[in-house]
PDB file of C-alpha atoms and ligand atoms in Angstrom:
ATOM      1  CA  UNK A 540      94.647  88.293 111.348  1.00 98.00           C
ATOM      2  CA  UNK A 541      96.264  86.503 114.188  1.00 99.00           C
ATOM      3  CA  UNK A 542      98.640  83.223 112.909  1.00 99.00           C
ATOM      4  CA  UNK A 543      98.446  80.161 114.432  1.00 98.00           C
ATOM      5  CA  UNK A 544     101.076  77.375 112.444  1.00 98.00           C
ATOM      6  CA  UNK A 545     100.207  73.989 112.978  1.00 98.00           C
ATOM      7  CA  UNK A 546     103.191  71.324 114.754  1.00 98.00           C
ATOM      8  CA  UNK A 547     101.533  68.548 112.839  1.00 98.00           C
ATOM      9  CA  UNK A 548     103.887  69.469 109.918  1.00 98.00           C
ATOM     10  CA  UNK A 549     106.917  70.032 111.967  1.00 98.00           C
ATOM     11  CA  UNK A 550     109.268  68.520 111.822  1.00 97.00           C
ATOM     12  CA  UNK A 551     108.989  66.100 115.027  1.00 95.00           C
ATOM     13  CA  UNK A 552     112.282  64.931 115.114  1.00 95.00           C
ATOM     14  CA  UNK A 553     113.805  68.533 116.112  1.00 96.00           C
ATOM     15  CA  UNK A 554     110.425  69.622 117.839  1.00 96.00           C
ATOM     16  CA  UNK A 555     112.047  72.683 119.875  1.00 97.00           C
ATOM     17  CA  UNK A 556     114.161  74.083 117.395  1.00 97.00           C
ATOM     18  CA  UNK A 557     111.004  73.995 115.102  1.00 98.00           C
ATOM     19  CA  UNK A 558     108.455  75.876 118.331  1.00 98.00           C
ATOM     20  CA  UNK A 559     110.905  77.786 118.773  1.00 98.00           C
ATOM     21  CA  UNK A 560     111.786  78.851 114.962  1.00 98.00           C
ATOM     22  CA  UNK A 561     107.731  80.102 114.691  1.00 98.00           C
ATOM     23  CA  UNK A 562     107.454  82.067 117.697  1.00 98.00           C
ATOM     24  CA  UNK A 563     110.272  83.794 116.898  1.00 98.00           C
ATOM     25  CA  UNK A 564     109.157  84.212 113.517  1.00 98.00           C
ATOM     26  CA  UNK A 565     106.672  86.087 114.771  1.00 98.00           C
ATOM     27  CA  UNK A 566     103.747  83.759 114.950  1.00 98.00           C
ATOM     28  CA  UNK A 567     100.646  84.635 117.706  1.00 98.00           C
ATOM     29  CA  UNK A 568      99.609  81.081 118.913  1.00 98.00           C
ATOM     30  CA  UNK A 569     101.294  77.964 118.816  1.00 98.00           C
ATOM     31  CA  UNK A 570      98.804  75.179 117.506  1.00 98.00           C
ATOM     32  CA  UNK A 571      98.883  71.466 118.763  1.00 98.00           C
ATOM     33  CA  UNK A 572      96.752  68.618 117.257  1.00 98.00           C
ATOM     34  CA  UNK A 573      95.919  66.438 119.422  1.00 98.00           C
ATOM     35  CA  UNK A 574      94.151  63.030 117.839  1.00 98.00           C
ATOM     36  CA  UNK A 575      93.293  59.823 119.543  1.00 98.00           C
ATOM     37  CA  UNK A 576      93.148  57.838 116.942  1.00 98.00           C
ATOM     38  CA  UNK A 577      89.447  56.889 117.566  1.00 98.00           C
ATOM     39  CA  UNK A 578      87.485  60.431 116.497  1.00 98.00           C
ATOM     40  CA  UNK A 579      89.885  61.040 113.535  1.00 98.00           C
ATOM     41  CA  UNK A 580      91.526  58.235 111.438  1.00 98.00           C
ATOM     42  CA  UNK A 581      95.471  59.368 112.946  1.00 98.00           C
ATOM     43  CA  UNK A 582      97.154  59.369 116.323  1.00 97.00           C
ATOM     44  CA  UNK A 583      99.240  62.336 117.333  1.00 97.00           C
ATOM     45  CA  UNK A 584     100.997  63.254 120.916  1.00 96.00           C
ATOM     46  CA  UNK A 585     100.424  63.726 124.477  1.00 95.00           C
ATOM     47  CA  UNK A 586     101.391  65.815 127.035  1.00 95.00           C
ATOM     48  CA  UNK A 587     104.582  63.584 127.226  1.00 95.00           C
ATOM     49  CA  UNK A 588     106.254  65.174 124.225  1.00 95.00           C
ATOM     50  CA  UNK A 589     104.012  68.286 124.130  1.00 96.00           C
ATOM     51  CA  UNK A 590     105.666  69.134 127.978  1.00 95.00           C
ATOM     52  CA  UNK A 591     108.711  69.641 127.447  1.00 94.00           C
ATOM     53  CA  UNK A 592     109.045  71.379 124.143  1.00 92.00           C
ATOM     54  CA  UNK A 593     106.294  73.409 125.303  1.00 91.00           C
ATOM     55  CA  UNK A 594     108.848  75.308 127.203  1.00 93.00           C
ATOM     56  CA  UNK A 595     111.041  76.839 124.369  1.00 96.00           C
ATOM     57  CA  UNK A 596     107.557  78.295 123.297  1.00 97.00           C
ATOM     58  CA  UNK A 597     107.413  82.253 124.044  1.00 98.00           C
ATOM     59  CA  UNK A 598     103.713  81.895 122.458  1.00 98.00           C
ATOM     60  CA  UNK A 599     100.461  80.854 124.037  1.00 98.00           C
ATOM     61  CA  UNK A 600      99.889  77.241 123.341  1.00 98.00           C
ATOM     62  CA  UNK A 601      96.206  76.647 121.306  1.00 98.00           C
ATOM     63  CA  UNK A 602      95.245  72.657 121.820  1.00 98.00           C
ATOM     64  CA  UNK A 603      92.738  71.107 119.366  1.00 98.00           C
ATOM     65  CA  UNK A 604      91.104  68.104 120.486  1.00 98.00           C
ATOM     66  CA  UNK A 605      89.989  65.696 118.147  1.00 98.00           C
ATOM     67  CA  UNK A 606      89.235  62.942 120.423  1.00 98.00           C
ATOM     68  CA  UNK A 607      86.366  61.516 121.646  1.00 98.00           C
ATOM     69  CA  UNK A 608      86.885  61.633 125.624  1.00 98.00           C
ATOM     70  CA  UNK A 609      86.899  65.410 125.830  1.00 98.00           C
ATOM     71  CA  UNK A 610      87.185  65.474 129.650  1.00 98.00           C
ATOM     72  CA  UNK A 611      90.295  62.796 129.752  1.00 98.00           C
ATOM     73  CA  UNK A 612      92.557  64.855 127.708  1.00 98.00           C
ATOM     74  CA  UNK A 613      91.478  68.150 128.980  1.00 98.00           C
ATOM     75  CA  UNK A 614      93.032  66.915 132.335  1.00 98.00           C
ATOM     76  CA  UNK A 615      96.045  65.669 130.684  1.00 97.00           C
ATOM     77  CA  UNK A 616      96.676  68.964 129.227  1.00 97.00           C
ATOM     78  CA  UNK A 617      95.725  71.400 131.797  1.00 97.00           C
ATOM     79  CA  UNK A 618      98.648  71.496 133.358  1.00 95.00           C
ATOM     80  CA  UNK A 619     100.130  72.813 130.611  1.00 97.00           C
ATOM     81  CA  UNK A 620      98.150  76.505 130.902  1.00 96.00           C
ATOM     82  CA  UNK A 621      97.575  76.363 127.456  1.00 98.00           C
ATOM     83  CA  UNK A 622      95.664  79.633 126.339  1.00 98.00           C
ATOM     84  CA  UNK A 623      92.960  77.593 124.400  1.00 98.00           C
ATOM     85  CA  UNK A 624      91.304  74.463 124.278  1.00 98.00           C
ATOM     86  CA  UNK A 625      88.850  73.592 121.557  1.00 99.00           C
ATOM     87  CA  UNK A 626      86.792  70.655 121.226  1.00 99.00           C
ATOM     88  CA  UNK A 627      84.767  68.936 118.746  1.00 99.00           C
ATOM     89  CA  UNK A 628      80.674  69.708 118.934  1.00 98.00           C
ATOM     90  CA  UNK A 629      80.485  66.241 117.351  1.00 98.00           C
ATOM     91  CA  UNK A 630      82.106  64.229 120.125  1.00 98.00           C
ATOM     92  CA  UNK A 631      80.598  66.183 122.806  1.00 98.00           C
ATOM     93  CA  UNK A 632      76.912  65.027 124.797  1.00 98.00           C
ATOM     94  CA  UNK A 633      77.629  67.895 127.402  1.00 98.00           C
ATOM     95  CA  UNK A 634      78.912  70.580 125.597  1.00 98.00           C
ATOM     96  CA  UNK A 635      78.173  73.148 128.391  1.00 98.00           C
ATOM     97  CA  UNK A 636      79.375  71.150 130.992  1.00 98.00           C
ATOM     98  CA  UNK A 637      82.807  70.871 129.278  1.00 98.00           C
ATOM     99  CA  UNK A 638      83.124  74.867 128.822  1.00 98.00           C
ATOM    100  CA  UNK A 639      82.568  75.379 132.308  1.00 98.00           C
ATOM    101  CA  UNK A 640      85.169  72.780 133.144  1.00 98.00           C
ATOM    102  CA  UNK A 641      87.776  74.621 131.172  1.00 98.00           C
ATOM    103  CA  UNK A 642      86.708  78.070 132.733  1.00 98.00           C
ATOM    104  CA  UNK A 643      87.036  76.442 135.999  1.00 98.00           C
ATOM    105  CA  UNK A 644      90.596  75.945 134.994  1.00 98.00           C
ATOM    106  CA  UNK A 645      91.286  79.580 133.187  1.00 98.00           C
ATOM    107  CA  UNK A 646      91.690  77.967 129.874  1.00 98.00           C
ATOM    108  CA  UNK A 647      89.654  79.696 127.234  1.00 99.00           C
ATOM    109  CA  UNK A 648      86.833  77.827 125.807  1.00 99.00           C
ATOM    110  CA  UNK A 649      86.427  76.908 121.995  1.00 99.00           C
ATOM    111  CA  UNK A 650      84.473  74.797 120.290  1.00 98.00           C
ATOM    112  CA  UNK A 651      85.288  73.029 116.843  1.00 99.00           C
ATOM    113  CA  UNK A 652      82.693  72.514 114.005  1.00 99.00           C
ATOM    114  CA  UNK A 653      83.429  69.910 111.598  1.00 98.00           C
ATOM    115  CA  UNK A 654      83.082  70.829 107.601  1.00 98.00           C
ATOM    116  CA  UNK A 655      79.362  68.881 107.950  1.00 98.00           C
ATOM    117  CA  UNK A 656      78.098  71.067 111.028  1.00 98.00           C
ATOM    118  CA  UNK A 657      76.195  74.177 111.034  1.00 98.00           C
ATOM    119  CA  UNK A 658      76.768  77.616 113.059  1.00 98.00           C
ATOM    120  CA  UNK A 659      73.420  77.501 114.622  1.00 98.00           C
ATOM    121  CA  UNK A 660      74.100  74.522 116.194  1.00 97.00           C
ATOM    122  CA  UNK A 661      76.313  76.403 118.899  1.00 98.00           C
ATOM    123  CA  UNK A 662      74.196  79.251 118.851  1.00 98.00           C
ATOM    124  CA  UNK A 663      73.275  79.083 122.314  1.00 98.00           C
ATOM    125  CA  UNK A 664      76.655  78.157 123.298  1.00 98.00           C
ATOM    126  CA  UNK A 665      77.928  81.234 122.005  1.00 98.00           C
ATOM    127  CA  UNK A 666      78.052  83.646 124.612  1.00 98.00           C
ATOM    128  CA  UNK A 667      80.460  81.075 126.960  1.00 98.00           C
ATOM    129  CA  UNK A 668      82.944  80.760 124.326  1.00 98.00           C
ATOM    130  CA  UNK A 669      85.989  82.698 123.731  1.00 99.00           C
ATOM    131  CA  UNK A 670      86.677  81.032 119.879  1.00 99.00           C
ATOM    132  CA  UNK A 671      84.573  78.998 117.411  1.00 99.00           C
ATOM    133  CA  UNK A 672      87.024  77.099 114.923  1.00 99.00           C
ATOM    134  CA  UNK A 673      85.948  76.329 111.850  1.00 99.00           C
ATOM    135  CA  UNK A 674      87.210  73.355 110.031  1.00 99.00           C
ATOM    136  CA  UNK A 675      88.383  73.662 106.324  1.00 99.00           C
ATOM    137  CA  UNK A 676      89.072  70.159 105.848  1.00 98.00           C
ATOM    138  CA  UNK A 677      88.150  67.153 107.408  1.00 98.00           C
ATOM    139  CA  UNK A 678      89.679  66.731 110.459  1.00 98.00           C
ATOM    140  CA  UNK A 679      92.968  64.620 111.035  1.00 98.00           C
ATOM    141  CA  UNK A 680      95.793  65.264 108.677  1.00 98.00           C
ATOM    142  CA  UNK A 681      97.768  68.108 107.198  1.00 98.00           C
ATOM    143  CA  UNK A 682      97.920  69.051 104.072  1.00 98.00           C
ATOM    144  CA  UNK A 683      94.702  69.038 102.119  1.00 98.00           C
ATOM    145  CA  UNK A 684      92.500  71.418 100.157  1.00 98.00           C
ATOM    146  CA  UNK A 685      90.704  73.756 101.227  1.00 98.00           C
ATOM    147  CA  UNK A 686      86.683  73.621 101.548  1.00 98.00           C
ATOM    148  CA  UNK A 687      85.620  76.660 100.640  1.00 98.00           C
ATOM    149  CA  UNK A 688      82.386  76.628 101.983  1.00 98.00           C
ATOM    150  CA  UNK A 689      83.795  77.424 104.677  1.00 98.00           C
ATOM    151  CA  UNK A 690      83.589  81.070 103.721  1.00 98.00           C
ATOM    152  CA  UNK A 691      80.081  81.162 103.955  1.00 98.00           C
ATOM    153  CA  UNK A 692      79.750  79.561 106.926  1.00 98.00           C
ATOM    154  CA  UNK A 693      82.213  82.106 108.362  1.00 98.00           C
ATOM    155  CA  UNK A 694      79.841  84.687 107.241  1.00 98.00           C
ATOM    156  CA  UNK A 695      77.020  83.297 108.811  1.00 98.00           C
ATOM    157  CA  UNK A 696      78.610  82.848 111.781  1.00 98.00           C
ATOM    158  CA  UNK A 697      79.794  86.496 112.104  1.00 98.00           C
ATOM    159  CA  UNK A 698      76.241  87.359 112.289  1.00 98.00           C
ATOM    160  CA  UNK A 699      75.377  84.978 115.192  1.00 98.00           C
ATOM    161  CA  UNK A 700      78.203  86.257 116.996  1.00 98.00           C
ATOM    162  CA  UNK A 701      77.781  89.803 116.469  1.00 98.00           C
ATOM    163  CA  UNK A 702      73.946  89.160 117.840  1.00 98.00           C
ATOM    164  CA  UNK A 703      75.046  87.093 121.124  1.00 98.00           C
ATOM    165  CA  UNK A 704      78.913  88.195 121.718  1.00 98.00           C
ATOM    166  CA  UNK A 705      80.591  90.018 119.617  1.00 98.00           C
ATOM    167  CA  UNK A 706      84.090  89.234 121.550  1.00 98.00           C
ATOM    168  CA  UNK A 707      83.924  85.936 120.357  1.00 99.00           C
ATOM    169  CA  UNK A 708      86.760  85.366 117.904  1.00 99.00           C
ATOM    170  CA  UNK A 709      86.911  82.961 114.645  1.00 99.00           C
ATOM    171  CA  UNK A 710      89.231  80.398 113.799  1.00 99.00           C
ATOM    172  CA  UNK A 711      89.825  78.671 110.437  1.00 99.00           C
ATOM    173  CA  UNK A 712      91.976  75.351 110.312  1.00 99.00           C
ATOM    174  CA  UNK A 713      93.026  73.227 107.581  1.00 98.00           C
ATOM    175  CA  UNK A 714      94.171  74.201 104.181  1.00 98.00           C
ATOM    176  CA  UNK A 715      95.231  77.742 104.718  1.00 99.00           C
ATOM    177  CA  UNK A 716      97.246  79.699 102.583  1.00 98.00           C
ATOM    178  CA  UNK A 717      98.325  83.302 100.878  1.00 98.00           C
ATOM    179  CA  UNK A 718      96.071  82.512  98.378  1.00 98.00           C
ATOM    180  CA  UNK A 719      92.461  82.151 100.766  1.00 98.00           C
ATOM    181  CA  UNK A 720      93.653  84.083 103.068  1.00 98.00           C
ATOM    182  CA  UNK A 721      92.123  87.421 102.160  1.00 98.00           C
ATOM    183  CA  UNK A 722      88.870  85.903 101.202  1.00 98.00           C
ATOM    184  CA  UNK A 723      89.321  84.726 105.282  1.00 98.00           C
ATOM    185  CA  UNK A 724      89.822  88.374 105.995  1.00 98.00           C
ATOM    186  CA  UNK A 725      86.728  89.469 104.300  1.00 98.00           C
ATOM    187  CA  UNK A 726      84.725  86.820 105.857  1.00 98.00           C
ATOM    188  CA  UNK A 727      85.524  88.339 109.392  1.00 98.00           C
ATOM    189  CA  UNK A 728      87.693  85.191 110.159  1.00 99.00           C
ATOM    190  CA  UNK A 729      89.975  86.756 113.433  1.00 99.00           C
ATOM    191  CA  UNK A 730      92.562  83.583 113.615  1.00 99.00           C
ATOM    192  CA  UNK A 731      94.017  81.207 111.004  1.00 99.00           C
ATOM    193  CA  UNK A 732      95.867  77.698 111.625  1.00 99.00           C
ATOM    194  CA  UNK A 733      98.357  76.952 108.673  1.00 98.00           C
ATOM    195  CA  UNK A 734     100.580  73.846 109.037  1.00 98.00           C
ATOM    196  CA  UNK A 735     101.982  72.602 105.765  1.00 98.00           C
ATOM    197  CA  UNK A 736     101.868  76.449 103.832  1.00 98.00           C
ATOM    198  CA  UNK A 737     104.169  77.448 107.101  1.00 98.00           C
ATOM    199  CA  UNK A 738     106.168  74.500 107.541  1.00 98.00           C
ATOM    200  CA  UNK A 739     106.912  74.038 103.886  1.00 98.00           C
ATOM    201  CA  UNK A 740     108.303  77.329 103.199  1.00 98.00           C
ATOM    202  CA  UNK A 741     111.649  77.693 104.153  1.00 97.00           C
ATOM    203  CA  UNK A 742     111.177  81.129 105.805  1.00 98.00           C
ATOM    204  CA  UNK A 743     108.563  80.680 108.020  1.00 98.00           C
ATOM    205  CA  UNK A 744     108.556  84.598 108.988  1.00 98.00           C
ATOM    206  CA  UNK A 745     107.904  85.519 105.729  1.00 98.00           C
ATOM    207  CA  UNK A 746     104.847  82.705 105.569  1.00 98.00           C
ATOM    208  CA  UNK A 747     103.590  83.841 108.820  1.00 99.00           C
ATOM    209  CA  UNK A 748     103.876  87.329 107.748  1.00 98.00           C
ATOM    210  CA  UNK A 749     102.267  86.582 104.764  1.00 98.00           C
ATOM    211  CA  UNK A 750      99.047  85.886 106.556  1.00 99.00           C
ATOM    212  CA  UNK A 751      99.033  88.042 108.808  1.00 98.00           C
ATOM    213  CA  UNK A 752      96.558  90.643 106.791  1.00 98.00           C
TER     214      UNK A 752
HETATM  215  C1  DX5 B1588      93.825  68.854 110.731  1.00 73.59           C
HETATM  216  C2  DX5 B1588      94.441  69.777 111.743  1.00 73.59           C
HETATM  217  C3  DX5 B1588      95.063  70.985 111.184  1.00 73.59           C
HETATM  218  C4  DX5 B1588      96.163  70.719 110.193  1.00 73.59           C
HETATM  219  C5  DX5 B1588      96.334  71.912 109.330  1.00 73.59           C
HETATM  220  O1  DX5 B1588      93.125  67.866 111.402  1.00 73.59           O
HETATM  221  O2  DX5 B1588      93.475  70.208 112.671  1.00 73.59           O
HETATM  222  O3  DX5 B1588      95.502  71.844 112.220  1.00 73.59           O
HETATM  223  O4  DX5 B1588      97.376  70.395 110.784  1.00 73.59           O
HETATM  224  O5  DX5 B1588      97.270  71.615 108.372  1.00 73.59           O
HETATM  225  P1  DX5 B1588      97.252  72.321 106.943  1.00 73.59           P
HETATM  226  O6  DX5 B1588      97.438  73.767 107.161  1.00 73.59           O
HETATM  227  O7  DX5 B1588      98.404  71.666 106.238  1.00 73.59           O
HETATM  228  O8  DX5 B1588      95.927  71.990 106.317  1.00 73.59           O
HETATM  229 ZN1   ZN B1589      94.017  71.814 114.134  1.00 73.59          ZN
END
């Protein structure tokens, strides 16, 4: 299982120190919310403060959009080279069009499905993505509980994949912990975001470690 901690429970006030405290603590993906206040009921940052802490980071950076102008902040970010970029299917008209705008720029595609949305309804979007993240909570703060139907939808997306591209990999955000996490495993969930189980330990190695099953 690959380890993604979320910044949104960082501590934003010593941003670096805290990057640079879960890479080398071992984590495989650095994870940055990034909410516009419109899509989800919060506001997060730009590229103005995600810049230049970015560069203590020795781990690919993984944005999540939740915004609804897809194409505005994927330009904002690009320069970045972030590893992945995932989007909401529920702000999106032009889904396709906005995974071959972030090939076009060697960014891995992903595509986010709210708690509400089914697997099939990317099933023809499947074999253009590099990542599907589920969402385990809805969308726009840390710290909740865990949905678990999330487990079966996990499931049921395995399946799709293995049918129409099998190197597609499966993200779970929001509510993560030692306690879900092997249920996760079992699921064939390939990438986890924690924020507040990672942030609020005070060894985050041993919390990242601790998922990584
Ligand atoms: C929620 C974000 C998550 C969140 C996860 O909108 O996408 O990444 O920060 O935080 P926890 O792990 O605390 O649920
Ligand atoms: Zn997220």
């Amino acid at each position: 299982m690959l380890v993604a901690p979320s910044i949104l429970s960082a501590d934003f006030g010593n941003l670096s120190s805290e990057i640079k405290a879960i890479c080398d603590g071992g984590c495989d993906l650095v994870h940055v919310d990034v909410m516009d206040g419109h899509f989800v009921p919060n506001m997060t940052i730009g590229p103005v403060v995600v810049s230049p802490v970015a560069k203590v980071a020795t781990k690919p950076l993984d944005v999540h959009l939740m915004v609804e102008d897809n194409n505005f902040f994927i330009d904002l970010f690009a320069s970045l080279k972030p590893e992945y970029i995932s989007f909401h299917i529920e702000s999106e008209k032009h889904p396709h069009r906005v995974i071959q705008k972030l090939r076009s720029l060697n960014i891995k595609p992903a595509i986010v499905l709210n708690p509400h949305s089914t697997p099939e309804s990317i099933e023809y979007l499947l074999e253009d993505l590099d990542m599907v993240l589920l969402m385990s909570v809805n969308p726009g703060f840390g710290g909740q509980k865990f949905i678990p139907s999330v487990v079966e939808k996990a499931k049921k997306l395995k399946d799709l994949i293995n049918k129409r591209n099998p190197a597609c990999l499966i993200q779970v955000d929001g509510g993560v912990n030692d306690k879900n996490i092997h249920i996760l495993k079992e699921a064939g969930v390939d990438v986890v975001v924690a924020g507040s189980y990672v942030f609020g330990n005070e060894d985050y190695s041993k919390a990242i470690k601790s998922l990584q099953v």
